[in-house]
PDB file of C-alpha atoms and ligand atoms in Angstrom:
ATOM      1  CA  MET O 372       0.023  -0.017   0.002  1.00 95.00           C
ATOM      2  CA  ARG O 373       1.311   3.425  -0.941  1.00 97.00           C
ATOM      3  CA  VAL O 374       0.512   6.265   1.346  1.00 98.00           C
ATOM      4  CA  LEU O 375       1.176  10.023   0.903  1.00 98.00           C
ATOM      5  CA  VAL O 376       1.167  11.980   4.180  1.00 98.00           C
ATOM      6  CA  LEU O 377       0.850  15.793   3.790  1.00 98.00           C
ATOM      7  CA  GLY O 378       2.852  16.885   6.782  1.00 95.00           C
ATOM      8  CA  GLY O 379       4.157  19.894   8.621  1.00 90.00           C
ATOM      9  CA  THR O 380       2.885  18.983  12.125  1.00 89.00           C
ATOM     10  CA  SER O 381       4.002  16.807  15.020  1.00 87.00           C
ATOM     11  CA  GLU O 382       0.987  14.572  14.415  1.00 91.00           C
ATOM     12  CA  ALA O 383       2.251  13.853  10.913  1.00 94.00           C
ATOM     13  CA  THR O 384       5.645  13.014  12.257  1.00 92.00           C
ATOM     14  CA  ALA O 385       4.058  10.570  14.789  1.00 93.00           C
ATOM     15  CA  LEU O 386       2.087   8.919  12.036  1.00 97.00           C
ATOM     16  CA  ALA O 387       5.263   8.660   9.935  1.00 97.00           C
ATOM     17  CA  ALA O 388       6.851   6.639  12.764  1.00 96.00           C
ATOM     18  CA  LEU O 389       3.860   4.259  12.919  1.00 97.00           C
ATOM     19  CA  LEU O 390       3.783   3.829   9.106  1.00 98.00           C
ATOM     20  CA  ALA O 391       7.524   3.168   8.962  1.00 97.00           C
ATOM     21  CA  ALA O 392       6.980   0.081  11.248  1.00 96.00           C
ATOM     22  CA  MET O 393       4.192  -1.407   9.079  1.00 96.00           C
ATOM     23  CA  PRO O 394       5.222  -4.172   6.737  1.00 94.00           C
ATOM     24  CA  GLY O 395       3.710  -3.821   3.261  1.00 94.00           C
ATOM     25  CA  VAL O 396       3.268   0.003   3.603  1.00 96.00           C
ATOM     26  CA  GLU O 397       5.345   2.475   1.629  1.00 97.00           C
ATOM     27  CA  ALA O 398       4.760   5.928   2.954  1.00 97.00           C
ATOM     28  CA  ILE O 399       6.133   9.275   1.730  1.00 97.00           C
ATOM     29  CA  MET O 400       5.894  12.502   3.749  1.00 97.00           C
ATOM     30  CA  SER O 401       5.399  15.798   1.949  1.00 97.00           C
ATOM     31  CA  PHE O 402       6.385  19.205   3.299  1.00 95.00           C
ATOM     32  CA  ALA O 403       5.703  22.729   1.921  1.00 95.00           C
ATOM     33  CA  GLY O 404       9.406  23.354   2.198  1.00 90.00           C
ATOM     34  CA  ARG O 405       9.120  26.703   4.023  1.00 82.00           C
ATOM     35  CA  THR O 406      11.182  25.522   6.966  1.00 76.00           C
ATOM     36  CA  ARG O 407      13.900  22.928   7.521  1.00 74.00           C
ATOM     37  CA  ALA O 408      12.043  19.573   7.419  1.00 67.00           C
ATOM     38  CA  PRO O 409      12.392  17.659  10.622  1.00 69.00           C
ATOM     39  CA  SER O 410      13.964  14.170  10.288  1.00 77.00           C
ATOM     40  CA  ALA O 411      11.406  11.432   9.613  1.00 81.00           C
ATOM     41  CA  PRO O 412      11.639   7.702   9.274  1.00 90.00           C
ATOM     42  CA  ILE O 413       9.988   7.652   5.880  1.00 95.00           C
ATOM     43  CA  PRO O 414      11.067   9.221   2.563  1.00 95.00           C
ATOM     44  CA  LEU O 415      10.453  12.977   2.336  1.00 95.00           C
ATOM     45  CA  ARG O 416       9.549  15.181  -0.545  1.00 95.00           C
ATOM     46  CA  SER O 417       9.455  18.995  -0.296  1.00 94.00           C
ATOM     47  CA  GLY O 418       7.630  21.866  -2.100  1.00 96.00           C
ATOM     48  CA  GLY O 419       4.187  22.540  -3.501  1.00 97.00           C
ATOM     49  CA  PHE O 420       2.524  20.311  -6.057  1.00 98.00           C
ATOM     50  CA  GLY O 421       1.073  23.125  -8.178  1.00 98.00           C
ATOM     51  CA  GLY O 422      -2.455  23.308  -6.812  1.00 98.00           C
ATOM     52  CA  ALA O 423      -5.159  20.506  -6.596  1.00 98.00           C
ATOM     53  CA  GLU O 424      -4.414  19.549 -10.235  1.00 98.00           C
ATOM     54  CA  GLY O 425      -0.766  19.021  -9.543  1.00 98.00           C
ATOM     55  CA  LEU O 426      -1.491  17.037  -6.436  1.00 98.00           C
ATOM     56  CA  TRP O 427      -3.880  14.813  -8.307  1.00 98.00           C
ATOM     57  CA  GLN O 428      -1.203  14.226 -11.005  1.00 98.00           C
ATOM     58  CA  TYR O 429       1.291  13.314  -8.305  1.00 98.00           C
ATOM     59  CA  LEU O 430      -1.085  10.846  -6.692  1.00 98.00           C
ATOM     60  CA  GLU O 431      -1.682   9.134 -10.063  1.00 97.00           C
ATOM     61  CA  ALA O 432       1.980   9.174 -11.041  1.00 97.00           C
ATOM     62  CA  GLU O 433       3.102   7.642  -7.723  1.00 97.00           C
ATOM     63  CA  GLY O 434       0.218   5.151  -7.490  1.00 97.00           C
ATOM     64  CA  ILE O 435      -0.855   6.474  -4.099  1.00 97.00           C
ATOM     65  CA  ASP O 436      -3.573   4.308  -2.472  1.00 97.00           C
ATOM     66  CA  VAL O 437      -4.409   6.525   0.484  1.00 97.00           C
ATOM     67  CA  LEU O 438      -3.871  10.244   0.951  1.00 98.00           C
ATOM     68  CA  VAL O 439      -3.449  11.591   4.491  1.00 98.00           C
ATOM     69  CA  ASP O 440      -3.936  15.249   5.253  1.00 97.00           C
ATOM     70  CA  ALA O 441      -1.977  15.756   8.460  1.00 96.00           C
ATOM     71  CA  THR O 442      -1.324  19.377   7.813  1.00 95.00           C
ATOM     72  CA  HIS O 443      -1.844  22.195  10.347  1.00 92.00           C
ATOM     73  CA  PRO O 444      -5.537  23.106  10.936  1.00 92.00           C
ATOM     74  CA  PHE O 445      -4.689  26.671   9.755  1.00 93.00           C
ATOM     75  CA  ALA O 446      -3.188  25.423   6.459  1.00 93.00           C
ATOM     76  CA  ALA O 447      -6.560  25.656   4.702  1.00 92.00           C
ATOM     77  CA  GLN O 448      -5.393  25.804   1.052  1.00 94.00           C
ATOM     78  CA  ILE O 449      -3.546  22.447   0.950  1.00 96.00           C
ATOM     79  CA  SER O 450      -6.476  20.787   2.859  1.00 95.00           C
ATOM     80  CA  ARG O 451      -8.852  22.050   0.116  1.00 95.00           C
ATOM     81  CA  ASN O 452      -6.487  20.840  -2.573  1.00 97.00           C
ATOM     82  CA  ALA O 453      -6.293  17.464  -0.840  1.00 97.00           C
ATOM     83  CA  GLU O 454     -10.077  17.084  -0.867  1.00 96.00           C
ATOM     84  CA  ILE O 455     -10.358  18.050  -4.516  1.00 96.00           C
ATOM     85  CA  ALA O 456      -7.440  15.770  -5.662  1.00 97.00           C
ATOM     86  CA  ALA O 457      -8.762  12.801  -3.602  1.00 96.00           C
ATOM     87  CA  ALA O 458     -12.262  13.230  -4.923  1.00 95.00           C
ATOM     88  CA  ARG O 459     -11.039  13.494  -8.455  1.00 95.00           C
ATOM     89  CA  GLY O 460      -8.761  10.426  -8.262  1.00 95.00           C
ATOM     90  CA  ASN O 461     -11.289   8.498  -6.110  1.00 95.00           C
ATOM     91  CA  ILE O 462      -8.534   8.015  -3.546  1.00 96.00           C
ATOM     92  CA  PRO O 463      -9.446   7.546   0.125  1.00 96.00           C
ATOM     93  CA  LEU O 464      -8.637  10.663   2.188  1.00 97.00           C
ATOM     94  CA  VAL O 465      -7.809  10.455   5.885  1.00 97.00           C
ATOM     95  CA  ILE O 466      -7.684  13.793   7.728  1.00 96.00           C
ATOM     96  CA  LEU O 467      -5.497  13.762  10.827  1.00 95.00           C
ATOM     97  CA  SER O 468      -6.352  16.776  12.921  1.00 92.00           C
ATOM     98  CA  ARG O 469      -6.370  17.185  16.682  1.00 89.00           C
ATOM     99  CA  PRO O 470      -9.434  18.783  18.206  1.00 91.00           C
ATOM    100  CA  GLY O 471      -8.932  22.393  19.212  1.00 94.00           C
ATOM    101  CA  TRP O 472      -8.186  23.357  22.812  1.00 96.00           C
ATOM    102  CA  THR O 473     -11.187  24.140  24.985  1.00 95.00           C
ATOM    103  CA  ARG O 474     -11.348  26.993  27.437  1.00 95.00           C
ATOM    104  CA  GLU O 475     -11.224  26.200  31.170  1.00 96.00           C
ATOM    105  CA  PRO O 476     -13.016  28.319  33.719  1.00 96.00           C
ATOM    106  CA  GLN O 477      -9.789  30.036  34.777  1.00 95.00           C
ATOM    107  CA  ASP O 478      -8.694  30.905  31.181  1.00 97.00           C
ATOM    108  CA  ARG O 479      -8.892  34.548  30.122  1.00 98.00           C
ATOM    109  CA  TRP O 480      -9.365  34.074  26.382  1.00 98.00           C
ATOM    110  CA  THR O 481     -10.703  36.464  23.798  1.00 98.00           C
ATOM    111  CA  GLU O 482     -11.668  34.493  20.727  1.00 97.00           C
ATOM    112  CA  VAL O 483     -11.197  36.157  17.368  1.00 98.00           C
ATOM    113  CA  PRO O 484     -11.887  34.869  13.869  1.00 96.00           C
ATOM    114  CA  ASP O 485      -8.595  36.006  12.225  1.00 95.00           C
ATOM    115  CA  MET O 486      -5.274  37.731  12.668  1.00 97.00           C
ATOM    116  CA  ALA O 487      -6.649  41.198  11.853  1.00 97.00           C
ATOM    117  CA  GLY O 488      -9.125  40.632  14.640  1.00 98.00           C
ATOM    118  CA  ALA O 489      -6.326  39.558  16.948  1.00 98.00           C
ATOM    119  CA  ALA O 490      -4.263  42.685  16.205  1.00 98.00           C
ATOM    120  CA  ALA O 491      -7.289  44.847  16.980  1.00 98.00           C
ATOM    121  CA  ALA O 492      -8.143  42.961  20.091  1.00 98.00           C
ATOM    122  CA  ILE O 493      -4.821  43.873  21.730  1.00 98.00           C
ATOM    123  CA  GLY O 494      -6.184  47.418  22.106  1.00 97.00           C
ATOM    124  CA  ARG O 495      -4.849  50.941  21.637  1.00 97.00           C
ATOM    125  CA  GLU O 496      -2.737  51.180  24.780  1.00 97.00           C
ATOM    126  CA  THR O 497       0.817  49.906  24.371  1.00 98.00           C
ATOM    127  CA  ARG O 498       1.206  46.276  25.534  1.00 98.00           C
ATOM    128  CA  ARG O 499       3.910  43.631  25.600  1.00 98.00           C
ATOM    129  CA  VAL O 500       2.659  40.872  23.330  1.00 98.00           C
ATOM    130  CA  PHE O 501       3.910  37.318  22.827  1.00 98.00           C
ATOM    131  CA  LEU O 502       3.147  36.390  19.271  1.00 98.00           C
ATOM    132  CA  ALA O 503       3.260  32.606  18.960  1.00 94.00           C
ATOM    133  CA  ILE O 504       1.573  32.329  15.547  1.00 95.00           C
ATOM    134  CA  GLY O 505       4.383  31.407  13.212  1.00 90.00           C
ATOM    135  CA  ARG O 506       5.654  33.927  10.604  1.00 90.00           C
ATOM    136  CA  LEU O 507       3.116  33.823   7.785  1.00 89.00           C
ATOM    137  CA  GLN O 508       0.561  36.325   9.177  1.00 93.00           C
ATOM    138  CA  LEU O 509       2.802  38.634  11.031  1.00 96.00           C
ATOM    139  CA  ALA O 510       1.934  41.481   8.666  1.00 97.00           C
ATOM    140  CA  ALA O 511      -1.515  41.807  10.348  1.00 97.00           C
ATOM    141  CA  PHE O 512       0.266  43.364  13.342  1.00 98.00           C
ATOM    142  CA  GLU O 513       1.679  46.222  11.265  1.00 98.00           C
ATOM    143  CA  ALA O 514      -1.703  47.724  11.938  1.00 98.00           C
ATOM    144  CA  ALA O 515      -0.749  47.983  15.653  1.00 98.00           C
ATOM    145  CA  PRO O 516       2.840  49.143  15.653  1.00 98.00           C
ATOM    146  CA  GLN O 517       2.593  50.739  19.133  1.00 98.00           C
ATOM    147  CA  HIS O 518       3.068  47.334  20.846  1.00 98.00           C
ATOM    148  CA  TYR O 519       6.233  45.494  21.757  1.00 98.00           C
ATOM    149  CA  TYR O 520       6.122  42.038  20.197  1.00 98.00           C
ATOM    150  CA  LEU O 521       8.034  39.018  21.341  1.00 98.00           C
ATOM    151  CA  ILE O 522       7.893  36.778  18.263  1.00 98.00           C
ATOM    152  CA  ARG O 523       8.720  33.077  18.222  1.00 97.00           C
ATOM    153  CA  THR O 524       9.147  31.379  14.878  1.00 94.00           C
ATOM    154  CA  ILE O 525      10.966  28.272  13.673  1.00 89.00           C
ATOM    155  CA  GLU O 526      13.243  30.214  11.289  1.00 85.00           C
ATOM    156  CA  PRO O 527      14.633  33.696  12.088  1.00 86.00           C
ATOM    157  CA  ILE O 528      12.678  36.469  10.329  1.00 91.00           C
ATOM    158  CA  ALA O 529      12.740  40.290   9.916  1.00 93.00           C
ATOM    159  CA  PRO O 530       9.204  41.574  10.526  1.00 95.00           C
ATOM    160  CA  ASN O 531       8.190  45.127   9.704  1.00 96.00           C
ATOM    161  CA  LEU O 532       7.379  45.976  13.323  1.00 97.00           C
ATOM    162  CA  PRO O 533       9.216  48.774  15.094  1.00 97.00           C
ATOM    163  CA  HIS O 534       9.419  47.140  18.577  1.00 98.00           C
ATOM    164  CA  HIS O 535      10.134  43.454  18.518  1.00 98.00           C
ATOM    165  CA  ARG O 536      12.450  40.607  19.541  1.00 97.00           C
ATOM    166  CA  ILE O 537      12.669  37.326  17.749  1.00 96.00           C
ATOM    167  CA  ILE O 538      13.207  33.881  19.302  1.00 95.00           C
ATOM    168  CA  ALA O 539      13.837  31.154  16.773  1.00 93.00           C
ATOM    169  CA  ALA O 540      12.701  27.880  18.264  1.00 93.00           C
ATOM    170  CA  ARG O 541      10.817  24.735  17.341  1.00 89.00           C
ATOM    171  CA  GLY O 542       8.427  22.939  19.791  1.00 88.00           C
ATOM    172  CA  PRO O 543       7.660  21.009  21.839  1.00 90.00           C
ATOM    173  CA  PHE O 544       7.873  23.537  24.591  1.00 95.00           C
ATOM    174  CA  ASP O 545       7.865  23.032  28.410  1.00 95.00           C
ATOM    175  CA  THR O 546       5.358  24.794  30.653  1.00 97.00           C
ATOM    176  CA  GLU O 547       7.897  25.923  33.317  1.00 97.00           C
ATOM    177  CA  ALA O 548      10.131  27.400  30.594  1.00 97.00           C
ATOM    178  CA  GLU O 549       7.188  29.147  29.042  1.00 98.00           C
ATOM    179  CA  GLU O 550       6.184  30.612  32.425  1.00 98.00           C
ATOM    180  CA  ARG O 551       9.729  31.857  32.881  1.00 98.00           C
ATOM    181  CA  LEU O 552       9.770  33.458  29.442  1.00 98.00           C
ATOM    182  CA  LEU O 553       6.451  35.194  30.011  1.00 98.00           C
ATOM    183  CA  ARG O 554       7.594  36.525  33.381  1.00 98.00           C
ATOM    184  CA  ASP O 555      11.133  37.508  32.187  1.00 98.00           C
ATOM    185  CA  GLU O 556       9.691  39.392  29.162  1.00 98.00           C
ATOM    186  CA  LYS O 557       6.901  40.958  31.287  1.00 98.00           C
ATOM    187  CA  ILE O 558       4.335  39.791  28.773  1.00 98.00           C
ATOM    188  CA  ASP O 559       0.865  41.359  29.097  1.00 98.00           C
ATOM    189  CA  VAL O 560      -1.037  39.287  26.490  1.00 98.00           C
ATOM    190  CA  ILE O 561      -0.412  36.223  24.295  1.00 98.00           C
ATOM    191  CA  VAL O 562      -1.715  35.797  20.681  1.00 98.00           C
ATOM    192  CA  ALA O 563      -2.077  32.132  19.716  1.00 97.00           C
ATOM    193  CA  LYS O 564      -3.815  30.007  17.104  1.00 96.00           C
ATOM    194  CA  ASN O 565      -6.077  27.296  18.385  1.00 97.00           C
ATOM    195  CA  SER O 566      -4.132  24.482  16.740  1.00 92.00           C
ATOM    196  CA  GLY O 567      -4.927  21.902  19.461  1.00 92.00           C
ATOM    197  CA  ALA O 568      -1.337  20.641  19.212  1.00 87.00           C
ATOM    198  CA  ALA O 569       0.135  19.160  22.330  1.00 86.00           C
ATOM    199  CA  ALA O 570       3.668  20.415  21.341  1.00 85.00           C
ATOM    200  CA  VAL O 571       2.640  24.069  21.725  1.00 91.00           C
ATOM    201  CA  PHE O 572       0.051  23.805  24.497  1.00 95.00           C
ATOM    202  CA  ALA O 573       2.535  24.785  27.184  1.00 97.00           C
ATOM    203  CA  LYS O 574       2.128  28.497  26.535  1.00 97.00           C
ATOM    204  CA  ILE O 575      -1.637  28.190  27.093  1.00 98.00           C
ATOM    205  CA  LEU O 576      -1.059  26.306  30.356  1.00 97.00           C
ATOM    206  CA  ALA O 577       1.549  28.911  31.401  1.00 98.00           C
ATOM    207  CA  ALA O 578      -0.954  31.729  30.684  1.00 98.00           C
ATOM    208  CA  ARG O 579      -3.532  29.890  32.728  1.00 97.00           C
ATOM    209  CA  ARG O 580      -1.190  29.614  35.632  1.00 97.00           C
ATOM    210  CA  LEU O 581      -0.132  33.204  35.473  1.00 97.00           C
ATOM    211  CA  GLY O 582      -3.670  34.522  34.849  1.00 97.00           C
ATOM    212  CA  LEU O 583      -2.598  36.090  31.574  1.00 98.00           C
ATOM    213  CA  PRO O 584      -5.023  36.980  28.856  1.00 98.00           C
ATOM    214  CA  VAL O 585      -4.768  35.064  25.535  1.00 98.00           C
ATOM    215  CA  ILE O 586      -6.176  36.303  22.291  1.00 98.00           C
ATOM    216  CA  MET O 587      -7.114  32.979  20.618  1.00 98.00           C
ATOM    217  CA  VAL O 588      -7.478  32.918  16.834  1.00 98.00           C
ATOM    218  CA  GLU O 589     -10.194  30.355  15.890  1.00 96.00           C
ATOM    219  CA  ARG O 590      -9.631  27.750  13.217  1.00 92.00           C
ATOM    220  CA  PRO O 591     -10.684  28.449   9.723  1.00 88.00           C
ATOM    221  CA  ALA O 592     -13.906  26.535   8.715  1.00 82.00           C
ATOM    222  CA  GLU O 593     -13.358  22.923   7.974  1.00 76.00           C
ATOM    223  CA  ALA O 594     -13.510  21.887   4.337  1.00 67.00           C
ATOM    224  CA  SER O 595     -16.353  20.173   2.562  1.00 73.00           C
ATOM    225  CA  GLY O 596     -16.622  16.861   4.268  1.00 77.00           C
ATOM    226  CA  VAL O 597     -14.618  14.631   1.774  1.00 86.00           C
ATOM    227  CA  GLY O 598     -12.556  12.178   3.814  1.00 92.00           C
ATOM    228  CA  VAL O 599     -12.674  10.533   7.236  1.00 94.00           C
ATOM    229  CA  ARG O 600     -11.257  12.273  10.302  1.00 93.00           C
ATOM    230  CA  ALA O 601      -8.860  11.001  12.950  1.00 95.00           C
ATOM    231  CA  ALA O 602      -7.919  12.874  16.110  1.00 93.00           C
ATOM    232  CA  HIS O 603      -4.489  11.181  16.614  1.00 93.00           C
ATOM    233  CA  ALA O 604      -1.850   9.128  14.786  1.00 96.00           C
ATOM    234  CA  ALA O 605      -2.975   5.683  15.956  1.00 96.00           C
ATOM    235  CA  GLU O 606      -6.542   6.349  14.843  1.00 97.00           C
ATOM    236  CA  ALA O 607      -5.316   7.567  11.476  1.00 97.00           C
ATOM    237  CA  LEU O 608      -3.216   4.435  11.055  1.00 97.00           C
ATOM    238  CA  ALA O 609      -6.224   2.196  11.690  1.00 96.00           C
ATOM    239  CA  LEU O 610      -8.265   4.116   9.074  1.00 96.00           C
ATOM    240  CA  ILE O 611      -5.299   3.919   6.576  1.00 97.00           C
ATOM    241  CA  LEU O 612      -4.894   0.178   7.091  1.00 95.00           C
ATOM    242  CA  GLY O 613      -8.643  -0.259   6.547  1.00 91.00           C
ATOM    243  CA  HIS O 614      -8.157   0.650   2.961  1.00 83.00           C
ATOM    244  CA  GLY O 615      -6.522  -1.839   0.601  1.00 63.00           C
ATOM    245  CA  PRO O 616      -4.180  -1.021  -2.197  1.00 63.00           C
ATOM    246  CA  ARG O 617      -6.066   0.543  -5.069  1.00 59.00           C
ATOM    247  CA  ALA O 618      -4.891  -2.211  -7.419  1.00 46.00           C
ATOM    248  CA  ALA O 619      -6.540  -4.811  -5.041  1.00 46.00           C
ATOM    249  CA  LEU O 620      -9.756  -2.702  -4.844  1.00 46.00           C
ATOM    250  CA  ARG O 621      -9.956  -2.649  -8.589  1.00 41.00           C
ATOM    251  CA  GLY O 622      -9.324  -6.383  -8.753  1.00 37.00           C
ATOM    252  CA  VAL O 623      -6.098  -5.937 -10.778  1.00 35.00           C
TER     253      VAL O 623
HETATM  254  P1  NAP W1826      -1.484  26.587   2.940  1.00 76.76           P
HETATM  255  O1  NAP W1826      -1.768  28.033   2.859  1.00 76.76           O
HETATM  256  O2  NAP W1826      -2.620  25.588   3.119  1.00 76.76           O
HETATM  257  O3  NAP W1826      -0.722  26.045   1.622  1.00 76.76           O
HETATM  258  C1  NAP W1826      -0.180  26.900   0.709  1.00 76.76           C
HETATM  259  C2  NAP W1826       0.507  26.058  -0.416  1.00 76.76           C
HETATM  260  O4  NAP W1826       1.675  25.427   0.160  1.00 76.76           O
HETATM  261  C3  NAP W1826      -0.356  24.919  -0.829  1.00 76.76           C
HETATM  262  O5  NAP W1826      -1.307  25.279  -1.875  1.00 76.76           O
HETATM  263  C4  NAP W1826       0.722  23.970  -1.373  1.00 76.76           C
HETATM  264  O6  NAP W1826       1.229  24.406  -2.596  1.00 76.76           O
HETATM  265  C5  NAP W1826       1.846  24.161  -0.434  1.00 76.76           C
HETATM  266  N1  NAP W1826       1.804  23.181   0.639  1.00 76.76           N
HETATM  267  C6  NAP W1826       1.350  23.383   1.939  1.00 76.76           C
HETATM  268  N2  NAP W1826       1.510  22.209   2.699  1.00 76.76           N
HETATM  269  C7  NAP W1826       2.181  21.384   1.865  1.00 76.76           C
HETATM  270  C8  NAP W1826       2.666  20.041   2.096  1.00 76.76           C
HETATM  271  N3  NAP W1826       2.471  19.451   3.280  1.00 76.76           N
HETATM  272  N4  NAP W1826       3.358  19.434   1.057  1.00 76.76           N
HETATM  273  C9  NAP W1826       3.485  20.098  -0.151  1.00 76.76           C
HETATM  274  N5  NAP W1826       3.005  21.312  -0.413  1.00 76.76           N
HETATM  275  C10 NAP W1826       2.323  21.932   0.602  1.00 76.76           C
HETATM  276  O7  NAP W1826      -0.449  26.220   4.060  1.00 76.76           O
HETATM  277  P2  NAP W1826       0.416  27.157   5.017  1.00 76.76           P
HETATM  278  O8  NAP W1826      -0.526  27.698   6.091  1.00 76.76           O
HETATM  279  O9  NAP W1826       1.260  28.087   4.149  1.00 76.76           O
HETATM  280  O10 NAP W1826       1.328  26.058   5.783  1.00 76.76           O
HETATM  281  C11 NAP W1826       2.422  25.468   5.013  1.00 76.76           C
HETATM  282  C12 NAP W1826       2.835  24.214   5.727  1.00 76.76           C
HETATM  283  O11 NAP W1826       3.272  24.499   7.075  1.00 76.76           O
HETATM  284  C13 NAP W1826       1.716  23.120   5.858  1.00 76.76           C
HETATM  285  O12 NAP W1826       2.277  21.968   5.414  1.00 76.76           O
HETATM  286  C14 NAP W1826       1.391  23.132   7.333  1.00 76.76           C
HETATM  287  O13 NAP W1826       1.136  21.758   7.727  1.00 76.76           O
HETATM  288  C15 NAP W1826       2.646  23.677   7.998  1.00 76.76           C
HETATM  289  N6  NAP W1826       2.277  24.494   9.167  1.00 76.76           N
HETATM  290  C16 NAP W1826       1.360  25.552   9.040  1.00 76.76           C
HETATM  291  C17 NAP W1826       1.017  26.296  10.066  1.00 76.76           C
HETATM  292  C18 NAP W1826       0.035  27.416   9.995  1.00 76.76           C
HETATM  293  O14 NAP W1826      -0.232  28.006  11.011  1.00 76.76           O
HETATM  294  N7  NAP W1826      -0.481  27.763   8.790  1.00 76.76           N
HETATM  295  C19 NAP W1826       1.627  26.007  11.359  1.00 76.76           C
HETATM  296  C20 NAP W1826       2.451  24.962  11.506  1.00 76.76           C
HETATM  297  C21 NAP W1826       2.833  24.179  10.360  1.00 76.76           C
HETATM  298  P3  NAP W1826       0.713  23.881  -4.057  1.00 76.76           P
HETATM  299  O15 NAP W1826      -0.660  24.485  -4.206  1.00 76.76           O
HETATM  300  O16 NAP W1826       1.725  24.342  -5.023  1.00 76.76           O
HETATM  301  O17 NAP W1826       0.655  22.353  -3.923  1.00 76.76           O
END
């Protein structure tokens, strides 16, 4: 069975480890190629496919039996492409996506639909803001240049924000270290995306402990309903193994 995993998340890496141990399964992991790919126990490919059409062509050319969308919940375009390509090629699609985090009574969250909403929600008064949102949507905060931004991204970047400091780091992060960072930097408010990922939950837990407000950007709407959903890697593996190779399905 040939499996293509669209990756870029720790859940995808966990699934790759499970697939690597499965006899009779040949899995490939695909990355967008924006950051250094983490090591994985299965072959990797990097870079876009050229839209849904290019992905469909890749699936056909590589004889992929099952497509797994294990991309980040905020990576909406590639998820849409995966649905279109899977439907077109009549290829089973497994969507591996953790549920979002849920607010506890002691949490001080302001939920906003997008980054522009997050930038506005910080307010007019100058604040010290921890931006833990990656680097793709930092431009939204150019609308609020009065704040100091502590920005954590995987690769170093040069944002167009007058008052900032960059920390280049990749999760998983530890709650005590996150608490220390928030205290040392005298952070007033955190901006986060509700990814649901365990690897980056420590900042949310640290905010809960310190009583800090969090501006939580909600997930984009889920795509159309093509595919079956799994909440963790083992569940995705079971769904993948439930599909035979396409050749077998066709009786070839
Ligand atoms: P996006 O807007 O959904 O995708 C933009 C384009 O990047 C896609 O159309 C596709 O290009 C290419 N692409 C994305 N993921 C790919 C993959 N796994 N393999 C090959 N090509 C891929 O995605 P994004 O928000 O820019 O995120 C890019 C990657 O970073 C994703 O793989 C995601 O899992 C990871 N990531 C994203 C976030 C986030 O907050 N957005 C956070 C952590 C990790 P073509 O159309 O040319 O195929």
